CSV table of C-alpha atoms (C1' of nucleotides) in Angstrom, one decimal:
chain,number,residue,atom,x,y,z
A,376,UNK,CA,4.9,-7.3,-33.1
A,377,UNK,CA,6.7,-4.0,-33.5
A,378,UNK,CA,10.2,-4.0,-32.4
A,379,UNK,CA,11.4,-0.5,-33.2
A,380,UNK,CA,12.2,0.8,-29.6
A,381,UNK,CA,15.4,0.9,-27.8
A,382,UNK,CA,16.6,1.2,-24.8
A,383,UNK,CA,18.3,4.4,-24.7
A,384,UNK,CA,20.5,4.4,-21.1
A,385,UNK,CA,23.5,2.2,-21.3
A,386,UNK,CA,23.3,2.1,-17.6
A,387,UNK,CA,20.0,1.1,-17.6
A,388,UNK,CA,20.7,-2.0,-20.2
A,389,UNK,CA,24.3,-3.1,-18.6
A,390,UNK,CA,22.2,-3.4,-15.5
A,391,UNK,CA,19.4,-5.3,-17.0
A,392,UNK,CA,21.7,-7.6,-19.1
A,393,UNK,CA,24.1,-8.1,-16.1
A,394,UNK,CA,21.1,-9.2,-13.8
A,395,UNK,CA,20.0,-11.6,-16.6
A,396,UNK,CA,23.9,-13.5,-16.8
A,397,UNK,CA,24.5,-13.7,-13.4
A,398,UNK,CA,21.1,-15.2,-12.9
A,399,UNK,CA,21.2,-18.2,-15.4
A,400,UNK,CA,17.7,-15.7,-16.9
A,401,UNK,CA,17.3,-15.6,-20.7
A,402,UNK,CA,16.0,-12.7,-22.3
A,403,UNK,CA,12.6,-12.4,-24.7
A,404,UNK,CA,11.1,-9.8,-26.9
A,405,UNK,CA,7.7,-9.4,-25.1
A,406,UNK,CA,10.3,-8.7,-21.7
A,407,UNK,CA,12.6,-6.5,-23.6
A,408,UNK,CA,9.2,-4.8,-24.7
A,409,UNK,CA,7.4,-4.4,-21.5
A,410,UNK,CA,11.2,-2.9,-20.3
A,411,UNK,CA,11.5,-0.6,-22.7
A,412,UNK,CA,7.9,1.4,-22.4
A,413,UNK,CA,8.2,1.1,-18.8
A,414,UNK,CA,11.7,3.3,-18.6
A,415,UNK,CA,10.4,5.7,-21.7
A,416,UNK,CA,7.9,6.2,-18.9
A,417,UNK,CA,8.7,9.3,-16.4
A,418,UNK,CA,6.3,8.6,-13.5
A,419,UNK,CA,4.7,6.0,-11.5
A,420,UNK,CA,2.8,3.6,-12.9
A,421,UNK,CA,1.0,0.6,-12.3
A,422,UNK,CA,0.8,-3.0,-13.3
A,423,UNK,CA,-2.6,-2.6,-14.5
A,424,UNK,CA,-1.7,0.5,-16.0
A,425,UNK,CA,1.2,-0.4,-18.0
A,426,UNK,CA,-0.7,-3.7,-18.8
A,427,UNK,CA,-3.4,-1.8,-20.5
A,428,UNK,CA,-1.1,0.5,-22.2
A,429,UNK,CA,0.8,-2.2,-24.1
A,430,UNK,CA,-1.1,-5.2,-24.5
A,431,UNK,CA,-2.3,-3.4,-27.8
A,432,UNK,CA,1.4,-3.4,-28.6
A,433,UNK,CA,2.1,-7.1,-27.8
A,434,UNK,CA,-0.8,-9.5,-29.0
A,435,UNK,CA,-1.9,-11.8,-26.0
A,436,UNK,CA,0.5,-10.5,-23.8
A,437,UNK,CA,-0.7,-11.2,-20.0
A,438,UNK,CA,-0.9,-9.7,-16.8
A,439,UNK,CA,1.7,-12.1,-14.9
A,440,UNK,CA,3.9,-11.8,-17.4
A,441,UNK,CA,3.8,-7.7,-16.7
A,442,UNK,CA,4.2,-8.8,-13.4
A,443,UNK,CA,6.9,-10.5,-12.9
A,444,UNK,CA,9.0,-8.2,-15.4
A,445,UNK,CA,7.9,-5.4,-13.0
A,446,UNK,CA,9.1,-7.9,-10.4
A,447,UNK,CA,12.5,-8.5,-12.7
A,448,UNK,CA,12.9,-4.6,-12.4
A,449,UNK,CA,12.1,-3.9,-9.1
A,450,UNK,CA,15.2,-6.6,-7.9
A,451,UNK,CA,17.7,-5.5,-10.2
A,452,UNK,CA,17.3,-1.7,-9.3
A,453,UNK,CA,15.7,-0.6,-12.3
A,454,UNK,CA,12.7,0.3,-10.8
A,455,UNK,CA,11.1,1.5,-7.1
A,456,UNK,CA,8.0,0.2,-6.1
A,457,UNK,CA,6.1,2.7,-4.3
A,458,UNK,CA,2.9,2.0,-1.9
A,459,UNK,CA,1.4,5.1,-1.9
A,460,UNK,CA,-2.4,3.9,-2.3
A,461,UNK,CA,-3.8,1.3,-0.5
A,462,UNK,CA,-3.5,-1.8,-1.9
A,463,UNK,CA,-1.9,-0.9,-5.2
A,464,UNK,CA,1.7,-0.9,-5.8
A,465,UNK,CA,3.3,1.7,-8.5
A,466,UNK,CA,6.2,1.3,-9.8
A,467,UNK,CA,9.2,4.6,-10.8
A,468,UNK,CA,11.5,3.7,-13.2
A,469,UNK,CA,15.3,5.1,-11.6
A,470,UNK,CA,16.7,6.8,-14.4
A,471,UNK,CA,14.7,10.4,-14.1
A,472,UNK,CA,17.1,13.0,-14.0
A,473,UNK,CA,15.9,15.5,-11.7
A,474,UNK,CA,13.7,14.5,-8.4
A,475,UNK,CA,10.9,16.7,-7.3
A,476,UNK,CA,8.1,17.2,-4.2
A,477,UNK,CA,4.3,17.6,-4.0
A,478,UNK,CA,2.3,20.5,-2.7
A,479,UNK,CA,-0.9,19.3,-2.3
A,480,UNK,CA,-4.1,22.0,-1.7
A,481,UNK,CA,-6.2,19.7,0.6
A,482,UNK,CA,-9.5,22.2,-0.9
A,483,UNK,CA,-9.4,22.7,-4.8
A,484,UNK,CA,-6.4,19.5,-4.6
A,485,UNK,CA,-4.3,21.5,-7.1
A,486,UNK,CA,-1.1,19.6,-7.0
A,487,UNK,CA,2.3,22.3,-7.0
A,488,UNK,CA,5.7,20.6,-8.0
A,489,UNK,CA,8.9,22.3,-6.4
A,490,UNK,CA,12.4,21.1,-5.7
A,491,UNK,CA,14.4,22.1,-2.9
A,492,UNK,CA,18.3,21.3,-2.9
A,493,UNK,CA,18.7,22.3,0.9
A,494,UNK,CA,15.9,19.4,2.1
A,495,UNK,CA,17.4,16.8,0.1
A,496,UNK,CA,20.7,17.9,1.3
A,497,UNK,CA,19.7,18.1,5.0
A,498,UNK,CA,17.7,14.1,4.1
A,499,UNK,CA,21.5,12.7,3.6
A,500,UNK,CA,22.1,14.1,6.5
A,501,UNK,CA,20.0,12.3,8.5
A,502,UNK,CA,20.3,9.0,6.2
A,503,UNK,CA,23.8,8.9,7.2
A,504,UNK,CA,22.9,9.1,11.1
A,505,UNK,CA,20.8,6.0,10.6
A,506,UNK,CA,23.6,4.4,8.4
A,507,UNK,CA,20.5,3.9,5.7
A,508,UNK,CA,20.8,4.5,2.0
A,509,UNK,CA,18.7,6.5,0.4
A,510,UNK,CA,17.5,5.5,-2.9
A,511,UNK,CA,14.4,7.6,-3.2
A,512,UNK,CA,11.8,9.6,-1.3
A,513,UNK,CA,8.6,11.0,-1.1
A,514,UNK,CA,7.7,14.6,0.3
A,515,UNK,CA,3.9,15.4,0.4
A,516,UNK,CA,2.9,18.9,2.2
A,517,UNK,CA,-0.5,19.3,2.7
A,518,UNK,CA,-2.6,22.4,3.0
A,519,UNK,CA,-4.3,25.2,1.2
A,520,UNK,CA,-3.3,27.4,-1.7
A,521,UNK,CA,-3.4,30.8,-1.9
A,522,UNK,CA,-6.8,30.9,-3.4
A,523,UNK,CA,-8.7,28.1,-1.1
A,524,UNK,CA,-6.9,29.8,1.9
A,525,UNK,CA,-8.2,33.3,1.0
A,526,UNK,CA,-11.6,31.9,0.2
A,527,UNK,CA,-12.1,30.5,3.7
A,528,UNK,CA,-11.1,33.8,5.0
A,529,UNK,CA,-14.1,35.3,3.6
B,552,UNK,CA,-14.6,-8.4,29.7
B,553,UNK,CA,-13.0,-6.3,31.9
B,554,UNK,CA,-13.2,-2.8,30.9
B,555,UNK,CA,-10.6,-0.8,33.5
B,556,UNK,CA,-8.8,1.7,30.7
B,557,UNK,CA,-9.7,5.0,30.6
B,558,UNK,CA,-9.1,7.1,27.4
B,559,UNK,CA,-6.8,9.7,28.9
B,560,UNK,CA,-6.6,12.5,26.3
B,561,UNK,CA,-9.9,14.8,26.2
B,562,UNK,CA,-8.8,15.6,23.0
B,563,UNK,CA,-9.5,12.5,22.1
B,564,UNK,CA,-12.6,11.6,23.1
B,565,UNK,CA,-14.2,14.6,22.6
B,566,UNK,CA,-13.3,14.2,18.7
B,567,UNK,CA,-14.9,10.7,19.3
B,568,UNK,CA,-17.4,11.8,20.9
B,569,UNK,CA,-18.2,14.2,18.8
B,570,UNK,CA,-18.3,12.0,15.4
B,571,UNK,CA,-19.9,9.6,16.7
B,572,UNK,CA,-23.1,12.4,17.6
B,573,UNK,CA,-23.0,14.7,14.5
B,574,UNK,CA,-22.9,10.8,12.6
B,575,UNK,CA,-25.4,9.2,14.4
B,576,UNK,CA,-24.0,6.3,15.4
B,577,UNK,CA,-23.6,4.5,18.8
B,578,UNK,CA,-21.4,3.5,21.4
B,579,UNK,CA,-20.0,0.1,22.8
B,580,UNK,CA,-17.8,-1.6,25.3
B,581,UNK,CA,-16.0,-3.7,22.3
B,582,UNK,CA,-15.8,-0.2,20.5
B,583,UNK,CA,-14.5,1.6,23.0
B,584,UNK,CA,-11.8,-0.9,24.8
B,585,UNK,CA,-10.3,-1.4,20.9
B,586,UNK,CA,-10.0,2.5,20.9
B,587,UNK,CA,-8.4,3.0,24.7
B,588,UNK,CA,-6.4,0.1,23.2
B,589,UNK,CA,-5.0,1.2,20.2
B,590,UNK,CA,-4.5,5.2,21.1
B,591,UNK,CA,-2.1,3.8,24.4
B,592,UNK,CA,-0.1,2.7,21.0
B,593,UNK,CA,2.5,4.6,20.3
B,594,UNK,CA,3.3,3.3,17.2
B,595,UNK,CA,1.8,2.4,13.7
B,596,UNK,CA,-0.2,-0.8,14.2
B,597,UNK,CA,-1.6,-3.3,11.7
B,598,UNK,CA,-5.6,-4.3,11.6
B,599,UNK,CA,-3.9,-7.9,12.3
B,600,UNK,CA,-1.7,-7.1,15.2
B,601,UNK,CA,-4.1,-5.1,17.3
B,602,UNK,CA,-6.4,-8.1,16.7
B,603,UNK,CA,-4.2,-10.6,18.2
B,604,UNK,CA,-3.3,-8.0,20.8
B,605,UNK,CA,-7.2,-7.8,21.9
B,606,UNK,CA,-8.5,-11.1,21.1
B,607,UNK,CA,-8.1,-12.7,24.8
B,608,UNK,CA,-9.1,-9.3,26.1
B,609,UNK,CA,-12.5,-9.5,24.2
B,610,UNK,CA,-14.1,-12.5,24.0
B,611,UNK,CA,-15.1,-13.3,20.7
B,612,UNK,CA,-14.0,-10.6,19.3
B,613,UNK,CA,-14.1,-10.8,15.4
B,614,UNK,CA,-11.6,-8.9,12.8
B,615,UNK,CA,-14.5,-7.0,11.0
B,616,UNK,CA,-14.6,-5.1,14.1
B,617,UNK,CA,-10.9,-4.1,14.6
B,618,UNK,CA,-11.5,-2.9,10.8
B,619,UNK,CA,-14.2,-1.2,11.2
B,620,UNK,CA,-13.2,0.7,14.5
B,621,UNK,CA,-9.9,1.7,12.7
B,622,UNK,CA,-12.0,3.1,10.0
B,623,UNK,CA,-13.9,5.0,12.0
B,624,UNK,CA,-10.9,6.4,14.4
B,625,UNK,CA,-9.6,6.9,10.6
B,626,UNK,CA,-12.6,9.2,9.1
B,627,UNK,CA,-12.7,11.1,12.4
B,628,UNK,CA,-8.9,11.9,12.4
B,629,UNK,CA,-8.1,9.9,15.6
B,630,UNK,CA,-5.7,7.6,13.1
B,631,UNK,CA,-3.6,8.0,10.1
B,632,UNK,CA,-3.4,5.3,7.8
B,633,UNK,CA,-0.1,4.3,6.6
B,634,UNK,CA,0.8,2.6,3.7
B,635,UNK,CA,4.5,1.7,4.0
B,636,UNK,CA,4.0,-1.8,3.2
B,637,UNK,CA,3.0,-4.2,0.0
B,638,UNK,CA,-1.0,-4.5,0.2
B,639,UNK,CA,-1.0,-4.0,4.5
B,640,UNK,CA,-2.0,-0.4,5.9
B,641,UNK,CA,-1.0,0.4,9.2
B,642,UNK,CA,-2.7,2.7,11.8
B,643,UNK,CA,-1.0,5.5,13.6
B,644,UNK,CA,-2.8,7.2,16.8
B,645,UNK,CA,-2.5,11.1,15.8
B,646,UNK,CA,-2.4,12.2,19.9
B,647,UNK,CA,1.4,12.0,19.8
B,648,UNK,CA,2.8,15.5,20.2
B,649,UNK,CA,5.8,15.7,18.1
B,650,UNK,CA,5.3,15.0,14.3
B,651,UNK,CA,8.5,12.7,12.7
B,652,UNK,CA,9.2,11.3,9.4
B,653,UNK,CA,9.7,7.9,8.2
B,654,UNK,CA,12.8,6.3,6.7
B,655,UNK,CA,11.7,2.7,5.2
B,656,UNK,CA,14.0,0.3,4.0
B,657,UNK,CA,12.5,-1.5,0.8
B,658,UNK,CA,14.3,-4.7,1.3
B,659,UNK,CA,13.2,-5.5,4.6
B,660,UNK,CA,10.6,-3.0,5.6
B,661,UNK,CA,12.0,-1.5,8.7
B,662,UNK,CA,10.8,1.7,9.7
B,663,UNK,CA,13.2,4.1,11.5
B,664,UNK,CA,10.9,7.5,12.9
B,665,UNK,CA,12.8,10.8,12.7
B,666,UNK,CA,12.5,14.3,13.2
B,667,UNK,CA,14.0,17.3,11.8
B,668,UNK,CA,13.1,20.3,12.3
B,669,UNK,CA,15.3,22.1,9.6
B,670,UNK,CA,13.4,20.4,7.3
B,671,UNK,CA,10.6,21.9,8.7
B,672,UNK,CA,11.6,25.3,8.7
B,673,UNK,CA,12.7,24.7,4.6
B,674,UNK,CA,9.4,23.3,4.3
B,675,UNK,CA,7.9,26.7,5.7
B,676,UNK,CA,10.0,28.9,3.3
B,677,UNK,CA,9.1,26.8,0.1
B,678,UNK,CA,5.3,27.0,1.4
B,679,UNK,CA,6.2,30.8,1.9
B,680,UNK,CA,7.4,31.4,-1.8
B,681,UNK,CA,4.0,29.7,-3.3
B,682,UNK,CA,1.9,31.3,-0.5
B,683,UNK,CA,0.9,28.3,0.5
B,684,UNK,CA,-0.3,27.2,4.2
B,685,UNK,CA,0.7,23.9,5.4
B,686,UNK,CA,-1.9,21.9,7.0
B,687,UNK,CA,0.5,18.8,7.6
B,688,UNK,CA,3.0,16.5,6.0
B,689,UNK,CA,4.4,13.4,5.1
B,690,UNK,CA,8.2,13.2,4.5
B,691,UNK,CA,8.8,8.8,3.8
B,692,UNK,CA,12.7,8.2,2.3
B,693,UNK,CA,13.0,4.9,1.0
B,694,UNK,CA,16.3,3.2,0.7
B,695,UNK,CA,18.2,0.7,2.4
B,696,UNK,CA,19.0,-0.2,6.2
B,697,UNK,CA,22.4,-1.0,7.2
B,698,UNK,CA,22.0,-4.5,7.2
B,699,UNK,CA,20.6,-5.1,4.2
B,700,UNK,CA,23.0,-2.3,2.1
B,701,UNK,CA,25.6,-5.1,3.6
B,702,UNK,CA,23.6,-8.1,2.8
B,703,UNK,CA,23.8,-6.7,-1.3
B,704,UNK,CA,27.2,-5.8,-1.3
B,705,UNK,CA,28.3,-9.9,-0.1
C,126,DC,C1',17.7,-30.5,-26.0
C,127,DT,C1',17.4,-28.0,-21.7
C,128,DC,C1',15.7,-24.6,-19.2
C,129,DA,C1',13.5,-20.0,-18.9
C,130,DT,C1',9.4,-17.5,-20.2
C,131,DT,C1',4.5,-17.0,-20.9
C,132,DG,C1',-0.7,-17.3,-20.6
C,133,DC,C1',-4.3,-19.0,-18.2
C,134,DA,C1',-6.8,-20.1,-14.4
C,135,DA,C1',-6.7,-21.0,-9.7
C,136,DA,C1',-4.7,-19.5,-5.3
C,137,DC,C1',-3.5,-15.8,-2.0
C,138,DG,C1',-4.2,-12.6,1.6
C,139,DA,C1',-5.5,-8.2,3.5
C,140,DT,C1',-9.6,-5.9,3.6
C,141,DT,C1',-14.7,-5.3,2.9
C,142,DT,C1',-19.4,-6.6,2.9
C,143,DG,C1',-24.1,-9.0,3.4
C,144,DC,C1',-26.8,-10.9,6.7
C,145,DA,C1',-28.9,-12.5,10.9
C,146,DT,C1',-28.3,-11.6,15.7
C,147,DA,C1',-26.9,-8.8,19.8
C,148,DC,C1',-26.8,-4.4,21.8
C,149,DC,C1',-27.7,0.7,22.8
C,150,DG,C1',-30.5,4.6,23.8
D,1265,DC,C1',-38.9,-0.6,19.6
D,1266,DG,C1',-35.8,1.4,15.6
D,1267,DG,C1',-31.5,1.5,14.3
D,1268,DT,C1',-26.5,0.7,15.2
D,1269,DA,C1',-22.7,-2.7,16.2
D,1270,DT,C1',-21.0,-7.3,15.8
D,1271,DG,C1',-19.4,-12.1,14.1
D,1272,DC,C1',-19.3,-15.1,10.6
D,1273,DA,C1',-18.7,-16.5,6.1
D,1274,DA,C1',-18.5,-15.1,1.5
D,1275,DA,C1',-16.9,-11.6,-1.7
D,1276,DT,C1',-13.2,-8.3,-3.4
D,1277,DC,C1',-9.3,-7.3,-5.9
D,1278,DG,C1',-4.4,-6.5,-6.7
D,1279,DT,C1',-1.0,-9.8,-6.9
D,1280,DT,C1',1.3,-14.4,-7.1
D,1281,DT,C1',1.7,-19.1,-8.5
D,1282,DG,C1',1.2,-24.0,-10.7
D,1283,DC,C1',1.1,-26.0,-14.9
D,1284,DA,C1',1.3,-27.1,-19.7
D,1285,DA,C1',2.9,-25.0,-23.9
D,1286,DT,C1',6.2,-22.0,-26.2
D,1287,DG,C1',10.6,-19.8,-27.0
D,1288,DA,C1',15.7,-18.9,-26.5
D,1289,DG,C1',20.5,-20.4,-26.7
DNA sequence: CTCATTGCAAACGATTTGCATACCG
DNA sequence: CGGTATGCAAATCGTTTGCAATGAG
């Protein structure tokens, strides 16, 4: 088994390590693995995703073992788990730099990526009028794209 | 079975009504009481909690059903499903005349509803600059609730 | 040596589905 | 009647867990 990555955010690993002393945990290779492919990632992902991604990479690795490192991640803050699809849980790794929204086109589903500075402004806004802190969101807009919109027209 | 409700929106059941004709499908008392039933709602309700909700109101009534109506309100637009939760979907009747947003807490899975109608209008001007037109959204900020921000700072 | 980690198979739990029966038009 | 709706039990499927074996400190 390969060994050559590294975990490149000293936040990330001072988090990680701290979680493991101050809960009597011990650390592994096939953990420290699975950790560092997940946060090289930069979008959601799955268990079963990231399972079949690495367990070329780690000989007889198995799925609870992705599992509960995913689990490991999730509780020390290293990782959100989102439910958008029934049933399936995905998992964002914290560290990405810059946070961006979906344009969806409900016709042709062409998917546009923008970020907006004032929305996420006016979100702590309201976070703080509900005493609730924020850690991550979600903004989907739905409807048609220039193209699908001017097709129906016709 | 008693069967004294009345679905009051003619929106409503005209969209029923209307699936139900261009799908060929029938009607029922069970059918319809779990729909008058669930659309009085006027907030997101699990498959399991309407079920308990109805069960001494319908004799014998069995889950598959409550599944299968929410599908249906679901594929004719009477519902949205929500998944806010790990591996449970909840319903939401659609009749309700202002749209709001969700804040969710990830620890314990409170949902707080908001509205905002700046974000709205920001939402309008982003859709604007990509000449896109916005059929609908969903805004969901994930963080943590008061109580349980305090619960992981003790 | 002691306890945490892991792989496997079995268990879970919300949802779906196959099938025989009840119901609607 | 012909076909849809329903209840029940069994099947699904992503995820969790019990257990014996392995690994870390």
């Amino acid at each position: 088994m390969k060994m050559n990555f590294k975990i490149k955010k000293n936040y990330d690993i001072k988090r990680l390590n701290d979680y493991i002393a101050t809960h009597g945990l011990k650390s592994s290779k096939k953990r420290q693995f699975i950790i560092g492919y997940f946060l090289k990632q930069d979008s959601h992902i799955s268990a079963e995703e990231l399972y079949n991604q690495i367990k070329n990479k780690i000989p007889g690795i198995g799925y609870s073992t992705v599992y509960r490192t995913l689990k490991l991640l999730a509780e020390c803050g290293l990782a959100i788990p989102q439910y958008f699809e029934k049933r399936l849980v995905r998992f964002e790794p914290i560290h990405k730099k810059e946070h961006h929204d979906h344009l969806i086109c409900i016709e042709c589903g062409k998917i546009i990526e923008f970020t907006c500075g004032e929305i996420e402004k006016m979100q702590e806004t309201i976070a703080q009028r509900y005493k609730f802190h924020i850690k991550n969101h979600k903004l989907e807009i739905y409807g048609l794209c220039l193209n699908c919109a001017k097709r129906r027209r016709e």
